Coordinates of C-alpha atoms in Angstrom, one line a residue:
M1 CA 2.9 -22.6 18.5
N2 CA 4.1 -23.5 15.0
K3 CA 6.8 -21.7 13.1
N4 CA 4.5 -19.4 11.1
T5 CA 2.7 -18.2 14.2
K6 CA 6.0 -17.3 15.9
I7 CA 7.2 -15.4 12.8
N8 CA 3.9 -13.5 12.6
A9 CA 4.1 -12.6 16.3
L10 CA 7.6 -11.4 16.0
L11 CA 6.8 -9.2 12.9
L12 CA 3.8 -7.8 14.8
L13 CA 6.0 -6.9 17.7
V14 CA 8.6 -5.2 15.4
V15 CA 5.9 -3.1 13.8
A16 CA 4.5 -2.1 17.2
A17 CA 8.0 -1.2 18.4
L18 CA 8.5 1.0 15.2
A19 CA 5.3 2.8 16.0
V20 CA 5.9 3.3 19.7
L21 CA 9.7 3.8 20.1
P22 CA 9.8 7.3 18.5
L23 CA 7.2 8.5 20.9
V24 CA 8.8 6.9 24.0
L25 CA 12.3 8.1 23.1
G26 CA 11.0 11.7 22.6
L27 CA 12.4 12.0 19.1
G28 CA 10.0 14.8 18.2
D29 CA 10.4 16.9 21.4
G30 CA 11.4 20.6 20.9
K31 CA 9.9 20.8 17.4
E32 CA 6.9 22.8 16.4
E33 CA 5.6 19.9 14.2
P34 CA 7.4 16.9 15.6
F35 CA 6.5 14.3 13.0
A36 CA 6.0 16.5 9.9
G37 CA 6.5 14.8 6.5
A38 CA 9.5 15.1 4.2
D39 CA 7.7 17.7 2.0
A40 CA 7.2 20.1 4.9
Q41 CA 10.7 19.6 6.1
A42 CA 12.1 20.2 2.5
E43 CA 9.9 23.4 2.2
T44 CA 11.3 24.7 5.5
A45 CA 14.9 24.0 4.4
I46 CA 14.4 25.6 1.0
T47 CA 12.9 28.8 2.5
E48 CA 15.9 29.0 5.0
I49 CA 18.5 28.6 2.2
A50 CA 16.8 30.7 -0.5
P51 CA 14.0 32.9 0.9
D52 CA 13.1 34.4 -2.5
Y53 CA 12.5 30.9 -4.1
E54 CA 9.3 30.6 -6.2
P55 CA 7.8 27.2 -6.7
W56 CA 7.4 26.0 -10.3
F57 CA 3.7 25.0 -9.8
S58 CA 1.0 25.0 -7.2
P59 CA -1.0 22.0 -6.0
L60 CA -4.3 21.2 -7.8
Y61 CA -6.1 20.7 -4.5
E62 CA -5.0 22.1 -1.1
P63 CA -6.7 20.3 1.8
P64 CA -8.1 22.7 4.4
S65 CA -6.2 21.1 7.3
G66 CA -3.3 18.7 8.0
E67 CA -5.7 16.1 9.4
I68 CA -7.6 15.9 6.1
E69 CA -4.4 15.7 4.2
S70 CA -3.2 12.8 6.4
A71 CA -6.6 11.1 5.9
L72 CA -6.4 11.4 2.1
F73 CA -2.8 10.0 2.2
A74 CA -4.0 7.1 4.4
L75 CA -6.9 6.5 2.0
Q76 CA -4.5 6.5 -1.0
A77 CA -2.2 4.0 0.8
A78 CA -5.1 1.7 1.7
L79 CA -6.4 1.7 -1.9
G80 CA -2.9 0.9 -3.2
A81 CA -2.6 -1.9 -0.7
G82 CA -6.0 -3.3 -1.6
V83 CA -5.1 -3.3 -5.3
L84 CA -1.8 -5.1 -4.6
A85 CA -3.5 -7.6 -2.3
Y86 CA -6.1 -8.3 -5.0
Y87 CA -3.5 -8.8 -7.6
F88 CA -1.4 -11.2 -5.6
G89 CA -4.4 -13.1 -4.4
L90 CA -5.6 -13.5 -7.9
R91 CA -2.2 -14.8 -9.0
R92 CA -2.1 -17.2 -6.2
G93 CA -5.6 -18.5 -6.9
R94 CA -4.8 -19.0 -10.5
R95 CA -1.6 -20.8 -9.6
Q96 CA -3.5 -23.1 -7.2
G97 CA -6.2 -23.7 -9.7
E98 CA -4.0 -24.8 -12.6
P99 CA -3.3 -28.3 -11.3
R100 CA -7.1 -28.8 -10.7
A101 CA -8.0 -27.6 -14.2
G102 CA -5.8 -30.3 -15.7
T103 CA -7.8 -33.2 -14.2
P104 CA -11.1 -34.0 -15.7
Q105 CA -14.1 -33.7 -13.4
G106 CA -17.3 -35.8 -13.6
G107 CA -15.8 -38.8 -15.2
G108 CA -14.5 -37.6 -18.5
D109 CA -15.4 -35.4 -21.5
A110 CA -18.9 -34.2 -22.3
P111 CA -20.9 -36.0 -25.0
S112 CA -20.3 -34.9 -28.6
G113 CA -23.7 -33.4 -29.1
T114 CA -23.5 -30.8 -26.4
G115 CA -21.3 -27.9 -25.6
E116 CA -20.4 -24.6 -27.2
T117 CA -19.5 -26.0 -30.7
S118 CA -23.1 -27.2 -31.3
A119 CA -24.6 -24.0 -30.0
R120 CA -22.6 -21.9 -32.4
G121 CA -24.0 -23.8 -35.4
A122 CA -20.6 -25.1 -36.7

């Protein structure tokens, strides 16, 4: 096993531990919604502190259930990760292609009678 494989295996183990440990340790026991998001917890805290509080605005779309809301959030995260991965992959490909673009391919320059300049009608 080389060094990169060991690092990847260790990172995978850490991610798995982060996902499993809260369930194993019972961190959500005794709560109605054990792993509710920060928005739901903030809403609960605000209604306990100031029961007559009126929100400034309402959401544009209210999903019919928490599962659909979670699925939409996961879809948003996946799309964002895809955009970031595409951007970084494109940058890496351009960086790797720069040294190759500097070397002539096929034994030198094209003949003077061909190419874009003659097609444009100089």
